[in-house]
Short mmCIF file of C-alpha atoms in Angstrom, two decimals:
data_model
loop_
_atom_site.label_atom_id
_atom_site.label_comp_id
_atom_site.label_asym_id
_atom_site.label_seq_id
_atom_site.Cartn_x
_atom_site.Cartn_y
_atom_site.Cartn_z
CA MET A 9 -48.01 -16.20 -8.93
CA HIS A 10 -47.49 -15.37 -5.35
CA SER A 11 -45.29 -17.73 -4.44
CA SER A 12 -43.04 -16.28 -6.86
CA LEU A 13 -43.42 -12.70 -5.51
CA LEU A 14 -41.19 -14.70 -1.98
CA VAL A 15 -38.35 -16.39 -3.92
CA VAL A 16 -35.62 -14.59 -2.71
CA ASP A 17 -33.41 -14.27 -5.61
CA TRP A 18 -30.28 -15.85 -3.64
CA PHE A 19 -27.24 -14.94 -6.28
CA PHE A 20 -29.01 -10.90 -5.83
CA LEU A 21 -28.32 -11.48 -2.46
CA LEU A 22 -24.44 -13.32 -2.54
CA GLU A 23 -23.67 -10.38 -5.65
CA LYS A 24 -24.90 -7.59 -3.25
CA LEU A 25 -22.66 -9.27 -0.07
CA ILE A 26 -19.83 -10.00 -2.37
CA MET A 27 -19.60 -5.58 -3.24
CA ILE A 28 -19.90 -4.69 0.20
CA ILE A 29 -17.80 -6.90 1.31
CA ALA A 30 -15.09 -5.92 -1.37
CA ILE A 31 -15.43 -2.33 -0.96
CA VAL A 32 -15.22 -2.20 2.56
CA SER A 33 -12.59 -4.09 2.56
CA VAL A 34 -11.08 -2.43 -0.59
CA SER A 35 -11.71 1.03 1.21
CA LEU A 36 -10.14 -0.37 4.36
CA VAL A 37 -6.73 -1.05 2.82
CA ILE A 38 -6.14 2.04 0.75
CA ALA A 39 -7.39 3.76 3.74
CA MET A 40 -4.10 2.05 5.36
CA TYR A 41 -1.79 2.89 2.81
CA GLU A 42 -2.80 5.90 2.69
CA THR A 43 -1.25 6.41 6.71
CA TYR A 44 1.59 4.79 5.16
CA PHE A 45 1.83 7.15 1.37
CA GLU A 46 0.68 10.94 3.43
CA ARG A 47 4.28 9.85 5.20
CA LYS A 48 6.31 9.23 2.92
CA ILE A 49 4.75 12.13 0.63
CA ALA A 50 4.97 14.47 3.55
CA ALA A 51 8.96 12.62 4.24
CA TYR A 52 9.72 13.40 0.37
CA LEU A 53 8.07 17.02 -0.13
CA GLN A 54 10.88 17.56 3.39
CA ASP A 55 13.86 16.35 1.20
CA ARG A 56 13.00 13.45 3.79
CA ARG A 57 13.01 9.20 3.27
CA GLY A 58 10.27 8.42 5.31
CA PRO A 59 10.01 5.24 6.99
CA ASN A 60 11.65 2.59 5.53
CA ARG A 61 12.86 -0.23 7.77
CA ALA A 62 9.27 -3.03 8.23
CA GLY A 63 9.35 -4.22 5.48
CA PRO A 64 10.06 -4.17 1.32
CA PHE A 65 10.62 -0.21 1.12
CA GLY A 66 8.03 -0.34 4.93
CA LEU A 67 5.16 -1.41 3.32
CA LEU A 68 4.93 -2.67 5.89
CA GLN A 69 4.34 -0.10 8.43
CA PRO A 70 0.80 0.68 8.37
CA LEU A 71 0.80 -2.86 9.72
CA ALA A 72 2.93 -2.44 12.52
CA ASP A 73 0.76 1.26 13.20
CA GLY A 74 -1.87 -1.56 13.29
CA LEU A 75 -0.60 -3.63 16.09
CA LYS A 76 0.98 -0.14 17.87
CA LEU A 77 -2.62 0.77 18.60
CA PHE A 78 -4.62 -2.37 19.57
CA MET A 79 -1.67 -2.56 21.87
CA LYS A 80 -1.99 0.42 23.87
CA GLU A 81 -4.50 1.00 26.76
CA GLU A 82 -7.65 1.34 26.03
CA ILE A 83 -9.20 4.39 28.82
CA ILE A 84 -12.46 5.59 29.33
CA PRO A 85 -12.09 9.33 31.10
CA ASN A 86 -14.61 9.74 33.82
CA THR A 87 -17.12 10.87 31.31
CA PRO A 88 -20.66 11.11 32.14
CA ASN A 89 -21.39 8.89 29.15
CA LYS A 90 -20.17 6.31 28.88
CA PHE A 91 -21.61 4.81 25.70
CA LEU A 92 -21.42 8.37 23.47
CA PHE A 93 -18.19 7.71 24.17
CA ILE A 94 -17.69 5.22 22.93
CA LEU A 95 -20.43 5.68 20.16
CA GLY A 96 -18.46 9.17 18.68
CA PRO A 97 -15.83 6.76 16.99
CA CYS A 98 -17.87 4.09 15.96
CA LEU A 99 -20.35 6.71 14.13
CA ALA A 100 -17.27 8.41 11.94
CA MET A 101 -15.87 5.29 10.56
CA LEU A 102 -19.91 4.69 10.00
CA THR A 103 -20.52 7.87 7.85
CA ALA A 104 -17.39 6.90 5.75
CA MET A 105 -17.68 3.81 5.20
CA MET A 106 -21.12 4.25 4.05
CA THR A 107 -20.40 7.22 1.23
CA SER A 108 -18.72 4.08 -0.84
CA ALA A 109 -22.60 2.52 -1.52
CA VAL A 110 -23.32 4.89 -4.57
CA ILE A 111 -20.10 4.85 -6.09
CA PRO A 112 -20.18 3.01 -9.73
CA TRP A 113 -16.97 1.65 -9.09
CA GLY A 114 -17.13 -0.26 -12.69
CA GLY A 115 -18.86 -1.03 -15.84
CA THR A 116 -21.59 -3.60 -16.10
CA ILE A 117 -19.18 -7.17 -16.07
CA ASP A 118 -20.79 -10.62 -16.40
CA VAL A 119 -20.77 -13.40 -14.70
CA PHE A 120 -22.65 -16.74 -15.20
CA GLY A 121 -24.86 -15.17 -17.94
CA ARG A 122 -25.48 -12.39 -15.04
CA PRO A 123 -25.63 -9.30 -15.59
CA VAL A 124 -23.45 -7.27 -12.64
CA SER A 125 -23.22 -3.55 -12.37
CA LEU A 126 -20.57 -2.90 -10.18
CA GLN A 127 -22.46 -0.34 -7.80
CA ILE A 128 -23.71 -1.34 -5.27
CA ALA A 129 -26.81 0.64 -4.46
CA ASP A 130 -27.88 2.58 -7.56
CA ILE A 131 -30.47 4.59 -5.91
CA ASN A 132 -31.41 7.02 -8.17
CA ILE A 133 -30.94 9.99 -5.32
CA GLY A 134 -26.82 9.07 -4.71
CA ILE A 135 -26.13 12.05 -4.54
CA LEU A 136 -28.26 13.49 -2.00
CA PHE A 137 -27.46 9.89 0.03
CA ILE A 138 -23.67 10.53 -0.86
CA PHE A 139 -24.81 14.57 1.51
CA GLY A 140 -27.30 12.44 3.57
CA VAL A 141 -24.49 10.45 4.92
CA VAL A 142 -21.47 13.35 4.42
CA SER A 143 -22.90 15.07 7.09
CA MET A 144 -24.64 12.92 9.40
CA GLY A 145 -19.66 13.17 10.08
CA VAL A 146 -20.50 15.68 12.40
CA TYR A 147 -22.06 13.66 14.61
CA GLY A 148 -19.41 11.23 15.16
CA ILE A 149 -17.01 14.88 16.58
CA MET A 150 -19.61 17.16 17.78
CA ILE A 151 -20.26 13.86 20.27
CA GLY A 152 -16.57 12.29 20.88
CA GLY A 153 -16.05 15.85 22.03
CA TRP A 154 -18.65 16.49 23.64
CA ALA A 155 -18.46 13.03 25.87
CA SER A 156 -14.88 13.26 25.79
CA ASN A 157 -15.72 16.06 29.25
CA ASN A 158 -12.85 18.07 28.21
CA LYS A 159 -12.35 22.30 27.64
CA PHE A 160 -10.08 21.45 24.35
CA SER A 161 -12.06 18.56 23.09
CA LEU A 162 -15.04 20.57 23.12
CA LEU A 163 -14.16 23.72 21.27
CA ALA A 164 -12.64 21.92 19.29
CA ALA A 165 -15.98 19.76 18.47
CA LEU A 166 -18.05 23.06 17.82
CA ARG A 167 -15.52 24.44 15.75
CA GLY A 168 -15.17 21.34 13.71
CA ALA A 169 -18.76 21.06 13.53
CA SER A 170 -19.42 24.93 12.66
CA GLN A 171 -16.95 23.97 10.17
CA VAL A 172 -18.23 20.92 8.15
CA ILE A 173 -21.74 22.73 7.74
CA SER A 174 -20.49 25.69 7.24
CA TYR A 175 -18.71 24.35 4.36
CA GLU A 176 -21.61 21.86 2.87
CA LEU A 177 -23.20 24.85 1.98
CA PRO A 178 -20.42 26.11 -0.95
CA MET A 179 -20.26 22.39 -1.50
CA GLY A 180 -23.90 21.74 -2.24
CA LEU A 181 -24.21 25.30 -4.48
CA SER A 182 -20.91 24.09 -6.67
CA LEU A 183 -23.39 20.29 -7.54
CA ILE A 184 -26.15 22.78 -8.38
CA ALA A 185 -24.01 24.07 -10.95
CA LEU A 186 -23.00 20.64 -12.54
CA LEU A 187 -26.77 19.04 -11.87
CA PHE A 188 -27.69 21.45 -14.52
CA ILE A 189 -25.68 20.05 -16.72
CA THR A 190 -25.56 16.87 -16.27
CA GLY A 191 -30.15 16.62 -15.25
CA SER A 192 -29.71 13.97 -13.09
CA LEU A 193 -28.43 12.88 -9.38
CA LYS A 194 -27.99 9.44 -10.38
CA MET A 195 -24.12 8.43 -10.05
CA SER A 196 -24.18 6.23 -12.74
CA ALA A 197 -25.66 8.17 -15.53
CA ILE A 198 -23.43 11.35 -14.00
CA VAL A 199 -20.93 8.99 -15.10
CA GLY A 200 -22.34 7.45 -18.41
CA GLY A 201 -23.26 11.17 -19.35
CA GLN A 202 -19.39 11.67 -19.61
CA LEU A 203 -18.15 7.99 -21.17
CA ASP A 204 -16.49 8.84 -23.84
CA GLN A 205 -17.93 12.51 -23.98
CA LEU A 206 -15.69 15.34 -22.77
CA TYR A 207 -15.69 16.00 -18.34
CA ASN A 208 -17.53 17.88 -16.51
CA ILE A 209 -14.49 20.00 -15.06
CA THR A 210 -14.46 21.30 -18.50
CA TYR A 211 -17.39 22.52 -17.87
CA GLN A 212 -17.59 23.51 -14.15
CA PRO A 213 -13.74 24.37 -13.49
CA LEU A 214 -15.01 26.41 -10.86
CA GLY A 215 -17.29 24.50 -9.32
CA PHE A 216 -14.13 21.64 -9.31
CA LEU A 217 -11.87 23.94 -7.55
CA ILE A 218 -14.96 25.10 -4.90
CA PHE A 219 -15.91 21.90 -4.70
CA PHE A 220 -11.94 20.66 -3.48
CA ILE A 221 -12.08 23.20 -1.69
CA CYS A 222 -14.98 22.39 0.74
CA ALA A 223 -13.70 18.66 0.32
CA LEU A 224 -11.15 18.96 1.81
CA ALA A 225 -12.50 21.20 4.22
CA GLU A 226 -14.86 18.37 4.67
CA CYS A 227 -12.39 16.09 5.74
CA ASN A 228 -10.98 18.30 8.27
CA ARG A 229 -7.46 18.37 6.35
CA THR A 230 -5.08 21.26 6.65
CA PRO A 231 -5.37 24.29 5.85
CA PHE A 232 -8.92 22.56 6.82
CA ASP A 233 -7.58 21.08 9.88
CA LEU A 234 -9.14 23.25 12.65
CA PRO A 235 -10.56 20.35 14.55
CA GLU A 236 -7.65 18.82 15.04
CA ALA A 237 -5.19 22.05 15.77
CA GLU A 238 -2.70 19.88 17.54
CA ASN A 239 -0.66 23.36 18.67
CA GLU A 240 -3.46 25.36 19.41
CA LEU A 241 -6.11 22.27 21.30
CA ASN A 242 -4.12 18.82 22.09
CA PHE A 243 -5.20 17.26 18.68
CA GLY A 244 -9.13 18.39 19.05
CA TYR A 245 -11.61 15.56 19.78
CA HIS A 246 -9.19 12.74 19.67
CA GLN A 247 -7.45 13.58 23.06
CA GLU A 248 -8.99 11.94 24.99
CA TYR A 249 -9.58 8.88 22.65
CA SER A 250 -6.27 6.10 23.39
CA SER A 251 -5.62 2.70 21.32
CA MET A 252 -8.49 1.52 18.68
CA LYS A 253 -10.83 4.06 19.38
CA LEU A 254 -8.27 6.91 18.73
CA GLY A 255 -7.94 4.54 15.57
CA PHE A 256 -10.42 4.84 13.45
CA TYR A 257 -10.97 8.63 14.50
CA LEU A 258 -7.69 8.99 11.58
CA PHE A 259 -8.62 5.86 10.15
CA ALA A 260 -12.41 7.37 9.44
CA GLU A 261 -10.48 11.07 8.15
CA TYR A 262 -8.20 8.83 5.45
CA ILE A 263 -11.70 6.42 4.04
CA ASN A 264 -13.20 10.51 4.10
CA MET A 265 -10.43 11.22 1.82
CA PHE A 266 -10.57 8.38 -0.09
CA ILE A 267 -14.65 8.58 -0.66
CA SER A 268 -14.72 12.17 -0.76
CA SER A 269 -11.27 11.44 -4.17
CA VAL A 270 -13.83 8.94 -5.96
CA VAL A 271 -16.72 10.99 -5.42
CA MET A 272 -14.60 14.30 -7.46
CA ALA A 273 -13.62 11.74 -9.99
CA THR A 274 -16.86 10.58 -11.30
CA LEU A 275 -18.37 13.50 -10.46
CA PHE A 276 -16.07 15.65 -12.16
CA PHE A 277 -13.44 13.27 -14.15
CA GLY A 278 -15.31 10.67 -15.71
CA GLY A 279 -15.44 8.27 -13.36
CA TYR A 280 -14.13 4.92 -13.95
CA ASP A 281 -13.91 6.12 -17.92
CA ILE A 282 -10.84 5.58 -19.88
CA PRO A 283 -8.89 8.87 -20.58
CA PHE A 284 -8.17 9.22 -24.39
CA VAL A 285 -9.84 5.57 -25.29
CA ASN A 286 -13.20 4.25 -26.35
CA ASP A 287 -14.51 2.82 -23.89
CA ALA A 288 -16.86 0.62 -25.70
CA ALA A 289 -14.57 0.08 -28.48
CA LEU A 290 -12.27 -1.34 -25.93
CA GLY A 291 -15.43 -3.03 -24.95
CA GLN A 292 -15.71 -4.57 -27.93
CA SER A 293 -12.49 -6.00 -28.24
CA ILE A 294 -10.88 -7.44 -24.80
CA GLY A 295 -14.53 -8.58 -24.07
CA ALA A 296 -17.14 -6.45 -21.14
CA ASN A 297 -14.96 -8.06 -18.33
CA TRP A 298 -12.12 -7.14 -18.57
CA LEU A 299 -12.95 -3.82 -19.69
CA ALA A 300 -14.07 -2.88 -15.90
CA VAL A 301 -11.41 -4.49 -14.61
CA LEU A 302 -9.06 -1.50 -16.89
CA GLU A 303 -11.46 0.72 -16.27
CA ALA A 304 -12.34 -0.10 -11.96
CA ILE A 305 -8.51 0.67 -12.25
CA SER A 306 -8.56 4.48 -14.12
CA LEU A 307 -10.82 5.62 -11.94
CA ILE A 308 -8.74 4.21 -8.97
CA GLY A 309 -5.90 5.76 -11.05
CA LYS A 310 -7.77 9.21 -11.23
CA VAL A 311 -8.52 8.66 -7.24
CA ALA A 312 -4.45 8.10 -6.45
CA ILE A 313 -3.83 11.33 -7.79
CA PHE A 314 -6.86 13.10 -5.89
CA ILE A 315 -5.42 11.85 -2.95
CA PHE A 316 -1.81 13.11 -3.76
CA THR A 317 -3.66 16.40 -4.33
CA PHE A 318 -5.06 15.70 -1.04
CA MET A 319 -1.49 15.32 0.55
CA TRP A 320 0.38 18.00 -1.52
CA ILE A 321 -1.55 20.43 -0.03
CA ARG A 322 -1.41 19.07 3.31
CA TRP A 323 2.19 19.98 3.33
CA THR A 324 2.28 22.84 1.57
CA ILE A 325 -0.29 25.20 2.94
CA PRO A 326 -0.11 26.47 6.80
CA ARG A 327 -4.19 26.09 9.05
CA PHE A 328 -5.69 28.57 8.48
CA ARG A 329 -7.33 31.04 11.67
CA TYR A 330 -10.25 30.58 12.75
CA ASP A 331 -12.00 33.82 10.82
CA GLN A 332 -10.11 32.67 7.84
CA LEU A 333 -11.71 29.80 7.92
CA MET A 334 -15.40 31.48 7.93
CA ASN A 335 -14.12 34.41 5.64
CA LEU A 336 -13.63 32.19 3.39
CA GLY A 337 -16.69 30.02 4.09
CA TRP A 338 -19.38 32.00 3.96
CA LYS A 339 -18.31 35.53 2.41
CA GLY A 340 -16.02 33.75 -0.31
CA LEU A 341 -17.05 30.37 -1.66
CA ILE A 342 -20.44 30.80 -1.29
CA PRO A 343 -21.24 33.72 -2.98
CA LEU A 344 -18.73 32.76 -5.92
CA SER A 345 -21.03 29.23 -6.09
CA LEU A 346 -24.17 30.75 -6.12
CA ILE A 347 -22.69 32.96 -8.72
CA ASN A 348 -21.10 29.75 -10.55
CA MET A 349 -25.15 28.67 -10.10
CA LEU A 350 -26.77 31.82 -12.03
CA ILE A 351 -24.85 31.33 -14.79
CA THR A 352 -24.85 27.86 -15.34
CA ALA A 353 -28.06 27.61 -15.77
CA ALA A 354 -27.97 30.83 -17.18
CA VAL A 355 -26.35 29.59 -20.01
CA VAL A 356 -28.34 26.04 -20.11
CA LEU A 357 -31.32 27.43 -20.33
CA TRP A 358 -29.89 29.40 -23.18
CA LEU A 359 -28.57 26.78 -25.22
CA LYS A 360 -32.08 24.86 -24.89
CA LYS A 361 -33.09 27.55 -27.02
CA MET B 12 17.92 53.46 10.57
CA GLN B 13 21.19 51.83 9.96
CA SER B 14 21.17 48.31 9.66
CA LEU B 15 23.22 46.07 11.18
CA THR B 16 24.15 43.63 7.48
CA SER B 17 23.90 43.68 4.07
CA ARG B 18 20.93 41.15 4.75
CA ALA B 19 18.71 42.83 6.74
CA LYS B 20 15.04 43.31 4.14
CA GLN B 21 12.33 45.49 4.62
CA VAL B 22 9.51 44.56 5.93
CA ASP B 23 6.43 45.02 3.28
CA ARG B 24 3.35 46.78 4.58
CA SER B 25 1.59 47.37 1.78
CA PRO B 26 -1.72 46.81 0.68
CA MET B 27 -2.05 43.05 -0.60
CA THR B 28 -2.66 43.93 -4.23
CA VAL B 29 -5.86 40.99 -5.88
CA VAL B 30 -4.14 38.58 -6.45
CA GLU B 31 -2.12 37.79 -3.38
CA ARG B 32 -5.54 38.77 -2.27
CA LEU B 33 -6.67 36.28 -4.10
CA TYR B 34 -4.77 33.53 -2.18
CA LEU B 35 -5.03 31.04 -4.35
CA TRP B 36 -1.81 32.28 -6.85
CA ASN B 37 -0.07 32.27 -4.18
CA ILE B 38 -1.06 28.24 -2.41
CA PHE B 39 0.15 27.56 -6.57
CA LYS B 40 3.61 28.89 -6.33
CA GLY B 41 3.79 27.03 -2.83
CA MET B 42 3.01 23.32 -4.11
CA TRP B 43 5.37 24.03 -7.19
CA ILE B 44 7.81 24.61 -4.13
CA THR B 45 7.00 21.91 -2.32
CA LEU B 46 6.89 19.33 -5.41
CA LYS B 47 10.17 20.30 -6.60
CA HIS B 48 11.22 19.64 -3.29
CA PHE B 49 10.02 15.76 -3.59
CA PHE B 50 12.08 15.26 -6.89
CA ARG B 51 15.38 16.44 -5.50
CA LYS B 52 18.16 13.88 -4.07
CA LYS B 53 17.68 12.94 -0.42
CA PRO B 54 20.04 13.95 1.35
CA THR B 55 19.85 11.08 3.98
CA ILE B 56 22.07 8.32 4.69
CA HIS B 57 21.13 4.62 5.21
CA TYR B 58 22.36 4.97 8.44
CA PRO B 59 23.98 0.81 9.75
CA GLU B 60 23.56 -0.08 5.24
CA GLU B 61 25.68 3.12 4.64
CA LYS B 62 28.63 4.35 6.76
CA ARG B 63 29.23 7.91 6.57
CA PRO B 64 33.14 8.00 5.58
CA PHE B 65 35.88 8.72 8.64
CA SER B 66 37.42 12.29 8.04
CA PRO B 67 41.99 10.92 8.41
CA VAL B 68 42.37 12.67 11.77
CA PHE B 69 39.15 11.63 13.04
CA ARG B 70 39.77 9.81 17.06
CA GLY B 71 37.46 6.89 17.88
CA LEU B 72 37.68 3.71 20.07
CA HIS B 73 41.69 2.72 21.45
CA ILE B 74 42.85 0.38 20.53
CA LEU B 75 46.17 -1.31 22.23
CA ASN B 76 48.15 -2.32 19.43
CA ARG B 77 50.50 -5.38 19.10
CA ASP B 78 53.78 -5.82 17.11
CA GLU B 79 54.78 -7.84 14.21
CA GLU B 80 55.37 -10.97 16.02
CA GLY B 81 51.90 -10.43 18.09
CA ARG B 82 53.86 -9.47 21.27
CA GLU B 83 51.29 -6.50 23.36
CA ARG B 84 53.41 -3.45 23.32
CA CYS B 85 52.28 -1.74 26.43
CA THR B 86 54.85 -1.74 29.23
CA ALA B 87 53.02 -0.52 31.85
CA CYS B 88 54.64 2.81 32.53
CA GLY B 89 50.87 4.96 33.03
CA LEU B 90 52.35 7.85 30.83
CA CYS B 91 49.10 7.89 28.79
CA ALA B 92 47.51 7.73 32.01
CA VAL B 93 49.35 10.69 33.23
CA ALA B 94 48.49 12.58 30.25
CA CYS B 95 44.63 12.19 30.14
CA PRO B 96 43.20 14.71 30.81
CA ALA B 97 40.24 13.41 31.61
CA GLU B 98 41.76 10.20 34.99
CA ALA B 99 40.19 7.55 31.52
CA ILE B 100 42.74 4.73 32.17
CA THR B 101 44.15 2.85 35.00
CA MET B 102 46.25 0.19 35.11
CA GLU B 103 48.25 -2.45 36.32
CA ALA B 104 51.28 -4.16 35.18
CA ALA B 105 52.43 -7.08 35.32
CA GLU B 106 56.20 -8.37 35.43
CA ARG B 107 56.98 -11.08 32.88
CA VAL B 108 57.72 -13.77 33.67
CA SER B 109 59.84 -16.78 31.26
CA GLY B 110 57.93 -18.19 29.21
CA GLU B 111 56.40 -15.37 28.57
CA GLU B 112 58.51 -13.19 25.41
CA ASN B 113 56.19 -14.59 22.73
CA LYS B 114 53.63 -12.03 24.81
CA TYR B 115 54.77 -9.33 25.83
CA ARG B 116 57.34 -7.63 23.90
CA GLU B 117 59.25 -5.69 27.22
CA GLU B 118 59.85 -7.25 30.36
CA LYS B 119 56.62 -5.10 31.53
CA TYR B 120 53.15 -5.28 31.21
CA ALA B 121 50.18 -4.18 31.60
CA ALA B 122 48.30 -6.58 33.38
CA ARG B 123 45.16 -4.67 33.40
CA TYR B 124 44.58 -1.46 31.59
CA GLU B 125 41.05 0.17 31.30
CA ILE B 126 39.62 3.00 29.83
CA ASN B 127 36.56 4.41 30.58
CA MET B 128 34.72 5.31 27.52
CA LEU B 129 32.48 7.42 29.74
CA ARG B 130 34.44 9.37 30.35
CA CYS B 131 37.05 9.63 27.88
CA ILE B 132 36.93 12.83 25.88
CA PHE B 133 39.11 10.76 22.28
CA CYS B 134 40.85 13.82 22.60
CA GLY B 135 44.30 11.61 21.38
CA LEU B 136 46.74 12.50 24.38
CA CYS B 137 46.88 8.68 25.38
CA GLU B 138 48.79 8.25 22.06
CA GLU B 139 50.47 11.40 21.55
CA ALA B 140 52.20 9.94 25.09
CA CYS B 141 53.12 6.69 23.81
CA PRO B 142 56.46 6.49 23.71
CA LYS B 143 56.04 2.53 22.18
CA ASP B 144 53.13 3.31 20.20
CA ALA B 145 51.02 1.21 21.87
CA ILE B 146 47.82 2.86 22.15
CA TYR B 147 46.26 5.39 18.99
CA LEU B 148 42.69 5.79 18.12
CA SER B 149 40.76 3.97 15.52
CA GLU B 150 38.06 5.45 13.49
CA THR B 151 35.45 3.87 15.08
CA PHE B 152 33.62 4.74 18.19
CA ALA B 153 31.86 3.12 21.02
CA PRO B 154 28.78 1.54 20.17
CA ALA B 155 25.07 1.88 22.33
CA ASN B 156 25.27 -0.24 25.94
CA TYR B 157 22.80 -0.94 27.79
CA GLN B 158 24.60 -1.07 30.99
CA ARG B 159 27.21 2.50 32.12
CA LYS B 160 29.37 -1.17 33.42
CA GLY B 161 29.67 -1.89 29.68
CA PHE B 162 31.11 1.29 28.89
CA ILE B 163 34.87 0.39 30.69
CA TYR B 164 36.43 -1.53 28.17
CA GLY B 165 38.54 -3.39 29.15
CA LYS B 166 41.61 -5.32 27.14
CA ASP B 167 39.65 -7.84 25.93
CA ASP B 168 37.62 -5.11 24.20
CA LEU B 169 41.10 -2.75 23.15
CA LEU B 170 43.33 -5.57 22.17
CA ILE B 171 44.35 -5.69 18.35
CA PRO B 172 43.94 -8.32 16.55
CA HIS B 173 46.64 -11.85 16.60
CA PRO B 174 48.51 -10.84 13.58
CA LYS B 175 49.28 -14.28 12.72
CA GLU B 176 46.63 -16.54 14.45
CA ASN B 177 43.64 -14.16 13.43
CA PRO B 178 45.07 -12.16 10.27
CA GLU B 179 41.67 -11.29 8.87
CA GLU B 180 40.55 -9.54 12.03
CA TYR B 181 44.02 -8.17 12.36
CA GLN B 182 43.86 -6.47 9.21
CA LYS B 183 39.96 -5.01 9.40
CA ALA B 184 40.69 -3.58 12.95
CA VAL B 185 44.42 -2.10 12.07
CA GLY B 186 42.13 -0.12 8.86
CA SER B 187 43.91 2.49 7.09
CA ARG B 188 45.34 4.45 9.61
CA ALA B 189 48.11 1.24 10.52
CA LYS B 190 50.33 2.61 12.35
CA ALA B 191 53.80 0.72 11.19
CA PRO B 192 54.06 -2.62 12.97
CA ALA B 193 57.73 -2.82 12.79
CA ASN B 194 58.77 -0.32 14.52
CA ALA B 195 61.97 -0.23 16.05
#
């Protein structure tokens, strides 16, 4: 009896290890190709062709870019704290990768008679975990900007920190309204509630809009890319960074974009549910494993649409001024999300009666 | 105030309407415009694979012409060098010795003929000045080079390939605007 408690479930460890490696490498590859598609989409929106020299259709361009970043000289400026200077990009990368742990990437599959859920950790505070990790992303910007020992970097870091903090509020408030409906913080339960049902976007269109705007701000994407602000702050907090440290910052931004698209798809667009198809019936006919594959593809498809929208917005809308940004955040989105929350609460209470 | 052109547009300084202040609708309008551009045909020409056709009057690199038997037409008279406003052409004349009749058309020929492509302004006055139709401008331009001396084109760069010994190359070099090779 006592010895059985100490028995390590090796299969469980192996399963989680494989899941972690798979998801980390998938998000890295997706982030890599996001850079390619960013340039391609930018080009197409501007009537250009984009990178097309490295490999067929320029598909090897991210590798060439990565190689270039690796070959560049590593410069550490004369800063009082070199440790923090290196810690900045590491933190940015770490927090970007950590969020993917609680996202359900598909249904349960069957491996040698064991049910394996395509989720690293199905914790019951999934959304809170995401919020906690995302808010830690500020440290990457803050520490990097401060340790650069440079006015522009510090200014950008301050801007970035205040922006991320002020847009986290409406993001959280818009999610509270969603949680009234789902009644659970667990990611798998939120997706499960949407499987073969109406997606949450139909109940929370305003909440989704607020969440989407805040997600843009959290990822430091245009029109909220004030921390970078090439033309005012000389690339902001990554000004002093070179080589792969800069690469880490840029990479973290793209991973963040991927993860926030996944979160939006999961919370509002049914996660891995295949649209217009009865998943349960489909699972009966083709088996659970194939269903899980199709579901993962469906999730990636939804994410791709979101990523395209992110890029589409970036190449359409000019950057906000700093006071406009703060006005929108504090005077626009927070009251709006509060109203959204109150109305949702009232409707939920009224329907319960 | 009287406007100078009919295209002048009065700046609208009226306060923003509710829709404009919401900003969201205008974002959608802007995104619709960019989306239309996304599907628009791209005007780019993929340069090395696909080349823009030259106009028939394009003046490019010089070609020293041969006659139909492959003899050099140039007699080193120097009229092209005189006509050249950029002073890009230099040449050295030599006298044909017996046995060279199949190489040079007349008794005198250019032993050295150089055009500095960095000086040349591709005006085509050399072509106009030439009494022997020995030089004309083709449809190509001088390719890039790492050294300045690479832009000084000698006879081996300028001479058209031999029409008998190397007919394919000759046809390629002649292009669409060949001067009639038979010229009395």
